[in-house]
PDB file of C-alpha atoms and ligand atoms in Angstrom:
ATOM      1  CA  UNK F1375     -32.512 -27.004  99.921  1.00 74.00           C
ATOM      2  CA  UNK F1376     -35.890 -26.864 102.122  1.00 93.00           C
ATOM      3  CA  UNK F1377     -37.252 -23.430 102.106  1.00 98.00           C
ATOM      4  CA  UNK F1378     -38.320 -22.315 105.658  1.00 98.00           C
ATOM      5  CA  UNK F1379     -40.527 -19.526 106.342  1.00 98.00           C
ATOM      6  CA  UNK F1380     -41.761 -18.066 109.656  1.00 98.00           C
ATOM      7  CA  UNK F1381     -45.438 -17.717 110.551  1.00 97.00           C
ATOM      8  CA  UNK F1382     -47.586 -16.777 113.552  1.00 96.00           C
ATOM      9  CA  UNK F1383     -48.070 -19.586 116.241  1.00 94.00           C
ATOM     10  CA  UNK F1384     -51.106 -17.871 116.899  1.00 92.00           C
ATOM     11  CA  UNK F1385     -52.346 -15.441 114.649  1.00 90.00           C
ATOM     12  CA  UNK F1386     -55.044 -12.838 115.576  1.00 89.00           C
ATOM     13  CA  UNK F1387     -57.111 -13.577 112.718  1.00 90.00           C
ATOM     14  CA  UNK F1388     -57.217 -17.194 113.664  1.00 91.00           C
ATOM     15  CA  UNK F1389     -55.265 -18.304 110.276  1.00 91.00           C
ATOM     16  CA  UNK F1390     -57.665 -16.786 107.989  1.00 93.00           C
ATOM     17  CA  UNK F1391     -55.150 -15.683 105.543  1.00 93.00           C
ATOM     18  CA  UNK F1392     -54.615 -12.176 106.929  1.00 94.00           C
ATOM     19  CA  UNK F1393     -51.157 -12.373 108.236  1.00 96.00           C
ATOM     20  CA  UNK F1394     -48.490 -11.787 105.617  1.00 97.00           C
ATOM     21  CA  UNK F1395     -47.034 -15.213 105.544  1.00 97.00           C
ATOM     22  CA  UNK F1396     -50.250 -16.043 103.409  1.00 98.00           C
ATOM     23  CA  UNK F1397     -48.663 -14.218 100.660  1.00 98.00           C
ATOM     24  CA  UNK F1398     -45.256 -15.870 100.759  1.00 98.00           C
ATOM     25  CA  UNK F1399     -47.197 -19.101 101.369  1.00 98.00           C
ATOM     26  CA  UNK F1400     -49.504 -18.434  98.342  1.00 98.00           C
ATOM     27  CA  UNK F1401     -46.400 -17.498  95.987  1.00 98.00           C
ATOM     28  CA  UNK F1402     -44.789 -20.766  96.953  1.00 98.00           C
ATOM     29  CA  UNK F1403     -47.836 -22.929  96.328  1.00 98.00           C
ATOM     30  CA  UNK F1404     -48.008 -21.055  92.794  1.00 98.00           C
ATOM     31  CA  UNK F1405     -44.752 -21.914  91.815  1.00 98.00           C
ATOM     32  CA  UNK F1406     -44.687 -25.718  93.161  1.00 98.00           C
ATOM     33  CA  UNK F1407     -42.159 -25.233  95.960  1.00 98.00           C
ATOM     34  CA  UNK F1408     -42.564 -27.032  98.959  1.00 97.00           C
ATOM     35  CA  UNK F1409     -41.658 -25.294 102.019  1.00 98.00           C
ATOM     36  CA  UNK F1410     -41.357 -25.882 106.076  1.00 97.00           C
ATOM     37  CA  UNK F1411     -43.058 -23.690 108.633  1.00 97.00           C
ATOM     38  CA  UNK F1412     -41.236 -22.241 111.897  1.00 96.00           C
ATOM     39  CA  UNK F1413     -43.844 -21.206 114.153  1.00 96.00           C
ATOM     40  CA  UNK F1414     -43.174 -18.175 116.181  1.00 96.00           C
ATOM     41  CA  UNK F1415     -44.731 -16.848 119.491  1.00 95.00           C
ATOM     42  CA  UNK F1416     -44.927 -13.083 120.081  1.00 95.00           C
ATOM     43  CA  UNK F1417     -42.251 -13.509 122.558  1.00 96.00           C
ATOM     44  CA  UNK F1418     -39.995 -15.497 120.101  1.00 97.00           C
ATOM     45  CA  UNK F1419     -40.510 -12.881 117.349  1.00 97.00           C
ATOM     46  CA  UNK F1420     -38.713 -10.519 119.671  1.00 97.00           C
ATOM     47  CA  UNK F1421     -35.775 -12.456 120.464  1.00 97.00           C
ATOM     48  CA  UNK F1422     -32.269 -11.962 119.194  1.00 97.00           C
ATOM     49  CA  UNK F1423     -32.476 -15.214 116.984  1.00 96.00           C
ATOM     50  CA  UNK F1424     -35.422 -13.922 115.186  1.00 98.00           C
ATOM     51  CA  UNK F1425     -34.289 -10.226 115.050  1.00 98.00           C
ATOM     52  CA  UNK F1426     -31.242 -11.590 113.314  1.00 97.00           C
ATOM     53  CA  UNK F1427     -33.722 -12.992 110.658  1.00 97.00           C
ATOM     54  CA  UNK F1428     -36.244  -9.916 110.893  1.00 98.00           C
ATOM     55  CA  UNK F1429     -34.555  -6.668 112.249  1.00 98.00           C
ATOM     56  CA  UNK F1430     -38.160  -5.395 113.224  1.00 98.00           C
ATOM     57  CA  UNK F1431     -39.016  -8.744 114.973  1.00 98.00           C
ATOM     58  CA  UNK F1432     -42.101  -9.734 112.620  1.00 98.00           C
ATOM     59  CA  UNK F1433     -43.271 -12.582 110.363  1.00 98.00           C
ATOM     60  CA  UNK F1434     -42.759 -13.649 107.815  1.00 98.00           C
ATOM     61  CA  UNK F1435     -38.945 -14.462 107.044  1.00 98.00           C
ATOM     62  CA  UNK F1436     -37.607 -16.785 104.496  1.00 98.00           C
ATOM     63  CA  UNK F1437     -34.565 -18.935 104.661  1.00 98.00           C
ATOM     64  CA  UNK F1438     -33.250 -20.924 101.648  1.00 97.00           C
ATOM     65  CA  UNK F1439     -29.921 -22.236 100.975  1.00 93.00           C
ATOM     66  CA  UNK F1440     -28.149 -19.724 102.890  1.00 92.00           C
ATOM     67  CA  UNK F1441     -30.211 -16.738 102.070  1.00 97.00           C
ATOM     68  CA  UNK F1442     -32.192 -15.165 104.698  1.00 98.00           C
ATOM     69  CA  UNK F1443     -34.935 -12.897 103.761  1.00 98.00           C
ATOM     70  CA  UNK F1444     -37.537 -10.464 105.130  1.00 98.00           C
ATOM     71  CA  UNK F1445     -40.608  -8.113 104.004  1.00 98.00           C
ATOM     72  CA  UNK F1446     -43.071 -10.152 102.306  1.00 98.00           C
ATOM     73  CA  UNK F1447     -42.888  -8.198  98.905  1.00 97.00           C
ATOM     74  CA  UNK F1448     -39.204  -8.887  98.729  1.00 97.00           C
ATOM     75  CA  UNK F1449     -39.719 -12.762  99.484  1.00 98.00           C
ATOM     76  CA  UNK F1450     -42.509 -12.731  96.716  1.00 98.00           C
ATOM     77  CA  UNK F1451     -40.363 -11.057  94.298  1.00 97.00           C
ATOM     78  CA  UNK F1452     -37.606 -13.518  95.108  1.00 97.00           C
ATOM     79  CA  UNK F1453     -39.689 -16.425  94.901  1.00 97.00           C
ATOM     80  CA  UNK F1454     -41.057 -15.385  91.297  1.00 96.00           C
ATOM     81  CA  UNK F1455     -37.234 -14.572  90.232  1.00 94.00           C
ATOM     82  CA  UNK F1456     -36.138 -17.955  90.928  1.00 95.00           C
ATOM     83  CA  UNK F1457     -39.099 -20.390  89.952  1.00 96.00           C
ATOM     84  CA  UNK F1458     -41.264 -20.104  87.109  1.00 95.00           C
ATOM     85  CA  UNK F1459     -44.983 -19.235  87.340  1.00 95.00           C
ATOM     86  CA  UNK F1460     -45.359 -15.786  88.867  1.00 96.00           C
ATOM     87  CA  UNK F1461     -43.920 -13.888  86.163  1.00 92.00           C
ATOM     88  CA  UNK F1462     -45.259 -13.617  82.839  1.00 88.00           C
ATOM     89  CA  UNK F1463     -42.777 -13.904  79.542  1.00 87.00           C
ATOM     90  CA  UNK F1464     -40.991 -10.694  78.909  1.00 89.00           C
ATOM     91  CA  UNK F1465     -38.986  -8.472  80.610  1.00 92.00           C
ATOM     92  CA  UNK F1466     -41.229  -5.397  80.253  1.00 94.00           C
ATOM     93  CA  UNK F1467     -44.142  -7.169  81.589  1.00 92.00           C
ATOM     94  CA  UNK F1468     -42.071  -8.158  84.332  1.00 93.00           C
ATOM     95  CA  UNK F1469     -41.148  -4.790  85.290  1.00 96.00           C
ATOM     96  CA  UNK F1470     -44.679  -4.016  85.444  1.00 96.00           C
ATOM     97  CA  UNK F1471     -45.572  -6.684  87.591  1.00 96.00           C
ATOM     98  CA  UNK F1472     -43.090  -5.615  89.874  1.00 97.00           C
ATOM     99  CA  UNK F1473     -44.499  -2.257  89.810  1.00 98.00           C
ATOM    100  CA  UNK F1474     -47.678  -3.648  90.992  1.00 98.00           C
ATOM    101  CA  UNK F1475     -46.148  -5.414  93.803  1.00 98.00           C
ATOM    102  CA  UNK F1476     -44.889  -2.169  95.240  1.00 98.00           C
ATOM    103  CA  UNK F1477     -48.426  -0.427  94.104  1.00 98.00           C
ATOM    104  CA  UNK F1478     -50.087  -2.816  96.382  1.00 98.00           C
ATOM    105  CA  UNK F1479     -47.690  -2.593  99.362  1.00 98.00           C
ATOM    106  CA  UNK F1480     -46.623   1.285  99.143  1.00 98.00           C
ATOM    107  CA  UNK F1481     -49.759   2.710  97.750  1.00 98.00           C
ATOM    108  CA  UNK F1482     -52.912   0.876  98.297  1.00 98.00           C
ATOM    109  CA  UNK F1483     -51.942  -0.984 101.373  1.00 98.00           C
ATOM    110  CA  UNK F1484     -50.818   2.324 103.569  1.00 98.00           C
ATOM    111  CA  UNK F1485     -54.674   3.589 103.729  1.00 98.00           C
ATOM    112  CA  UNK F1486     -56.185   0.234 104.673  1.00 98.00           C
ATOM    113  CA  UNK F1487     -53.467  -0.600 107.229  1.00 97.00           C
ATOM    114  CA  UNK F1488     -53.897   2.636 108.820  1.00 96.00           C
ATOM    115  CA  UNK F1489     -57.861   2.016 109.315  1.00 95.00           C
ATOM    116  CA  UNK F1490     -57.444  -1.388 110.490  1.00 94.00           C
ATOM    117  CA  UNK F1491     -54.515  -0.253 113.227  1.00 94.00           C
ATOM    118  CA  UNK F1492     -57.206   2.453 114.319  1.00 94.00           C
ATOM    119  CA  UNK F1493     -59.824  -0.072 114.654  1.00 91.00           C
ATOM    120  CA  UNK F1494     -57.453  -2.311 116.938  1.00 90.00           C
ATOM    121  CA  UNK F1495     -55.972   0.404 118.806  1.00 94.00           C
ATOM    122  CA  UNK F1496     -57.716   3.734 119.085  1.00 93.00           C
ATOM    123  CA  UNK F1497     -61.480   2.145 118.995  1.00 91.00           C
ATOM    124  CA  UNK F1498     -62.169   3.681 122.365  1.00 92.00           C
ATOM    125  CA  UNK F1499     -60.479   7.001 121.788  1.00 91.00           C
ATOM    126  CA  UNK F1500     -63.161   9.966 121.512  1.00 91.00           C
ATOM    127  CA  UNK F1501     -61.981  11.099 118.271  1.00 92.00           C
ATOM    128  CA  UNK F1502     -62.061   7.630 116.566  1.00 92.00           C
ATOM    129  CA  UNK F1503     -65.724   8.047 115.127  1.00 92.00           C
ATOM    130  CA  UNK F1504     -64.739  11.265 113.717  1.00 93.00           C
ATOM    131  CA  UNK F1505     -61.616  10.338 112.190  1.00 94.00           C
ATOM    132  CA  UNK F1506     -62.955   7.202 110.534  1.00 95.00           C
ATOM    133  CA  UNK F1507     -64.804   8.663 107.677  1.00 95.00           C
ATOM    134  CA  UNK F1508     -61.449  10.386 106.438  1.00 96.00           C
ATOM    135  CA  UNK F1509     -59.554   7.096 106.816  1.00 96.00           C
ATOM    136  CA  UNK F1510     -62.145   5.494 104.646  1.00 97.00           C
ATOM    137  CA  UNK F1511     -62.462   8.213 102.168  1.00 97.00           C
ATOM    138  CA  UNK F1512     -58.552   7.573 101.648  1.00 98.00           C
ATOM    139  CA  UNK F1513     -58.958   4.012 101.276  1.00 98.00           C
ATOM    140  CA  UNK F1514     -61.996   4.700  98.676  1.00 98.00           C
ATOM    141  CA  UNK F1515     -59.662   7.105  96.852  1.00 98.00           C
ATOM    142  CA  UNK F1516     -57.284   4.425  96.089  1.00 98.00           C
ATOM    143  CA  UNK F1517     -60.187   1.866  95.412  1.00 98.00           C
ATOM    144  CA  UNK F1518     -61.626   4.161  92.758  1.00 98.00           C
ATOM    145  CA  UNK F1519     -58.469   4.414  91.133  1.00 98.00           C
ATOM    146  CA  UNK F1520     -57.449   0.711  91.220  1.00 98.00           C
ATOM    147  CA  UNK F1521     -61.140  -0.146  90.008  1.00 98.00           C
ATOM    148  CA  UNK F1522     -60.786   2.458  87.140  1.00 98.00           C
ATOM    149  CA  UNK F1523     -57.454   0.687  85.841  1.00 98.00           C
ATOM    150  CA  UNK F1524     -58.270  -3.087  86.450  1.00 98.00           C
ATOM    151  CA  UNK F1525     -61.950  -2.374  84.581  1.00 98.00           C
ATOM    152  CA  UNK F1526     -63.176  -5.693  83.145  1.00 98.00           C
ATOM    153  CA  UNK F1527     -59.865  -7.169  82.854  1.00 98.00           C
ATOM    154  CA  UNK F1528     -58.941 -10.816  84.949  1.00 98.00           C
ATOM    155  CA  UNK F1529     -55.811  -9.541  86.232  1.00 98.00           C
ATOM    156  CA  UNK F1530     -53.888  -6.191  86.363  1.00 98.00           C
ATOM    157  CA  UNK F1531     -51.472  -6.474  83.573  1.00 96.00           C
ATOM    158  CA  UNK F1532     -52.153  -9.487  81.272  1.00 94.00           C
ATOM    159  CA  UNK F1533     -51.757 -12.946  82.789  1.00 95.00           C
ATOM    160  CA  UNK F1534     -51.697 -13.637  86.598  1.00 97.00           C
ATOM    161  CA  UNK F1535     -48.444 -12.295  88.180  1.00 97.00           C
ATOM    162  CA  UNK F1536     -46.809 -11.894  91.625  1.00 98.00           C
ATOM    163  CA  UNK F1537     -48.453  -8.248  91.263  1.00 98.00           C
ATOM    164  CA  UNK F1538     -51.795  -9.598  91.490  1.00 98.00           C
ATOM    165  CA  UNK F1539     -50.819 -11.872  94.341  1.00 98.00           C
ATOM    166  CA  UNK F1540     -49.858  -9.042  96.493  1.00 98.00           C
ATOM    167  CA  UNK F1541     -52.848  -6.991  95.510  1.00 98.00           C
ATOM    168  CA  UNK F1542     -55.234  -9.382  96.186  1.00 98.00           C
ATOM    169  CA  UNK F1543     -53.451 -10.075  99.594  1.00 98.00           C
ATOM    170  CA  UNK F1544     -53.832  -6.239 100.434  1.00 98.00           C
ATOM    171  CA  UNK F1545     -57.440  -6.148  99.208  1.00 98.00           C
ATOM    172  CA  UNK F1546     -58.443  -8.991 101.298  1.00 98.00           C
ATOM    173  CA  UNK F1547     -57.335  -6.994 104.429  1.00 97.00           C
ATOM    174  CA  UNK F1548     -61.116  -5.395 103.933  1.00 97.00           C
ATOM    175  CA  UNK F1549     -62.794  -8.381 104.291  1.00 93.00           C
ATOM    176  CA  UNK F1550     -65.323  -7.740 106.812  1.00 89.00           C
ATOM    177  CA  UNK F1551     -65.464  -4.022 106.039  1.00 92.00           C
ATOM    178  CA  UNK F1552     -68.246  -2.935 103.523  1.00 94.00           C
ATOM    179  CA  UNK F1553     -65.571  -0.967 101.734  1.00 97.00           C
ATOM    180  CA  UNK F1554     -65.334  -3.185  98.674  1.00 97.00           C
ATOM    181  CA  UNK F1555     -68.703  -3.748  98.142  1.00 95.00           C
ATOM    182  CA  UNK F1556     -69.186  -0.927  95.800  1.00 94.00           C
ATOM    183  CA  UNK F1557     -66.720  -2.075  93.490  1.00 97.00           C
ATOM    184  CA  UNK F1558     -67.987  -5.477  91.649  1.00 97.00           C
ATOM    185  CA  UNK F1559     -64.921  -5.653  89.585  1.00 98.00           C
ATOM    186  CA  UNK F1560     -62.430  -5.673  92.566  1.00 98.00           C
ATOM    187  CA  UNK F1561     -64.924  -8.089  94.492  1.00 97.00           C
ATOM    188  CA  UNK F1562     -64.709 -10.452  91.344  1.00 98.00           C
ATOM    189  CA  UNK F1563     -60.747  -9.739  91.211  1.00 98.00           C
ATOM    190  CA  UNK F1564     -60.336 -11.009  94.698  1.00 98.00           C
ATOM    191  CA  UNK F1565     -62.662 -13.915  94.457  1.00 98.00           C
ATOM    192  CA  UNK F1566     -60.858 -14.991  91.277  1.00 98.00           C
ATOM    193  CA  UNK F1567     -57.621 -14.816  93.269  1.00 98.00           C
ATOM    194  CA  UNK F1568     -59.133 -16.997  96.025  1.00 98.00           C
ATOM    195  CA  UNK F1569     -60.149 -19.567  93.586  1.00 98.00           C
ATOM    196  CA  UNK F1570     -56.957 -20.252  92.318  1.00 98.00           C
ATOM    197  CA  UNK F1571     -55.926 -23.893  93.836  1.00 98.00           C
ATOM    198  CA  UNK F1572     -52.496 -22.269  95.181  1.00 98.00           C
ATOM    199  CA  UNK F1573     -54.345 -19.731  97.140  1.00 98.00           C
ATOM    200  CA  UNK F1574     -56.761 -22.388  98.504  1.00 98.00           C
ATOM    201  CA  UNK F1575     -53.751 -24.707  99.334  1.00 98.00           C
ATOM    202  CA  UNK F1576     -51.991 -21.768 100.977  1.00 98.00           C
ATOM    203  CA  UNK F1577     -55.020 -20.480 103.196  1.00 97.00           C
ATOM    204  CA  UNK F1578     -55.645 -24.316 104.408  1.00 97.00           C
ATOM    205  CA  UNK F1579     -52.201 -24.442 105.536  1.00 96.00           C
ATOM    206  CA  UNK F1580     -52.444 -21.384 107.291  1.00 94.00           C
ATOM    207  CA  UNK F1581     -55.911 -22.158 108.749  1.00 95.00           C
ATOM    208  CA  UNK F1582     -54.495 -25.886 109.656  1.00 94.00           C
ATOM    209  CA  UNK F1583     -51.818 -23.817 112.295  1.00 91.00           C
ATOM    210  CA  UNK F1584     -54.727 -22.518 114.174  1.00 89.00           C
ATOM    211  CA  UNK F1585     -56.784 -25.427 114.215  1.00 87.00           C
ATOM    212  CA  UNK F1586     -53.964 -27.269 115.532  1.00 80.00           C
ATOM    213  CA  UNK F1587     -53.320 -29.403 112.597  1.00 63.00           C
ATOM    214  CA  UNK F1588     -50.175 -30.166 110.784  1.00 56.00           C
ATOM    215  CA  UNK F1589     -49.281 -27.605 108.243  1.00 49.00           C
ATOM    216  CA  UNK F1590     -48.739 -29.905 105.557  1.00 45.00           C
ATOM    217  CA  UNK F1591     -51.474 -30.825 103.196  1.00 35.00           C
TER     218      UNK F1591
HETATM  219  N1  GTB R1649     -43.578  -5.093 105.939  1.00 59.03           N
HETATM  220  C1  GTB R1649     -43.652  -6.370 106.512  1.00 59.03           C
HETATM  221  C2  GTB R1649     -43.640  -7.392 105.389  1.00 59.03           C
HETATM  222  O1  GTB R1649     -44.550  -7.131 104.639  1.00 59.03           O
HETATM  223  O2  GTB R1649     -43.136  -8.459 105.403  1.00 59.03           O
HETATM  224  C3  GTB R1649     -44.737  -6.428 107.602  1.00 59.03           C
HETATM  225  C4  GTB R1649     -44.697  -7.539 108.622  1.00 59.03           C
HETATM  226  C5  GTB R1649     -45.699  -7.551 109.332  1.00 59.03           C
HETATM  227  O3  GTB R1649     -46.461  -6.499 109.514  1.00 59.03           O
HETATM  228  N2  GTB R1649     -45.898  -8.490 110.319  1.00 59.03           N
HETATM  229  C6  GTB R1649     -46.760  -8.505 111.257  1.00 59.03           C
HETATM  230  C7  GTB R1649     -46.002  -8.857 112.488  1.00 59.03           C
HETATM  231  O4  GTB R1649     -45.163  -9.607 112.609  1.00 59.03           O
HETATM  232  C8  GTB R1649     -47.864  -9.903 110.830  1.00 59.03           C
HETATM  233  S1  GTB R1649     -48.834  -9.597 109.325  1.00 59.03           S
HETATM  234  N3  GTB R1649     -46.618  -8.310 113.651  1.00 59.03           N
HETATM  235  C9  GTB R1649     -46.094  -8.651 114.542  1.00 59.03           C
HETATM  236  C10 GTB R1649     -45.569  -7.462 115.379  1.00 59.03           C
HETATM  237  O5  GTB R1649     -45.039  -6.536 114.585  1.00 59.03           O
HETATM  238  O6  GTB R1649     -45.119  -7.564 116.785  1.00 59.03           O
HETATM  239  C11 GTB R1649     -49.747  -8.300 109.711  1.00 59.03           C
HETATM  240  C12 GTB R1649     -51.070  -8.993 110.216  1.00 59.03           C
HETATM  241  C13 GTB R1649     -51.090  -9.713 111.268  1.00 59.03           C
HETATM  242  C14 GTB R1649     -52.283  -9.994 111.784  1.00 59.03           C
HETATM  243  C15 GTB R1649     -53.392  -9.683 110.956  1.00 59.03           C
HETATM  244  N4  GTB R1649     -54.888 -10.381 111.706  1.00 59.03           N
HETATM  245  O7  GTB R1649     -54.700 -11.108 112.262  1.00 59.03           O
HETATM  246  O8  GTB R1649     -55.756 -10.144 110.965  1.00 59.03           O
HETATM  247  C16 GTB R1649     -53.281  -9.182 109.905  1.00 59.03           C
HETATM  248  C17 GTB R1649     -52.316  -8.528 109.373  1.00 59.03           C
END
């Protein structure tokens, strides 16, 4: 059965791979599964029919053969479980890759998200400039730790996995900030992820939405 995901009809980043359907698109490209995209407006995301799929009125969602799923990390894990290509061999390796998916979304991403949200919503508050260095320190603390762990390796734990896919997606949220520049190994890690043909296909498909072209490539 065809896989259908939801994505922004009009993404604030103009389709530059930041909205989280990118992680789902990338995972599907890695495992070679075709998919349809249902584009939703902000209004449609808050409609009952969408809330039934995503209780918080957000994208992405995933539908396949009676399964309706939300949360990008859970969707990536489901794709990795059902199709070959995102789990290196071995149950322990797979457990560790799962840990990296969680680490990316629950340990590394929150301080990045906090800063991003503040930039969007609190920029004009008198205290914003004072608060910014504290938020950036929290990000840098996580980047220090991640950089130490990655060292000179290509990927976080042996072969490329779902954990790397989600971690690269999280680190890409720092694009346009100077925060990654002090970490040559993390910059190279993100570049390696972005150089993967599956990433490029997913990115092109998301960008095509903004440019008004068909999503199929
Ligand atoms: N935990 C959920 C998941 O991982 O699936 C979070 C989903 C989520 O945050 N969805 C966002 C959304 O639907 C889009 S991805 N927001 C609309 C709303 O809440 O009303 C977050 C996002 C959007 C846009 C950019 N950008 O343009 O740079 C970056 C990140």
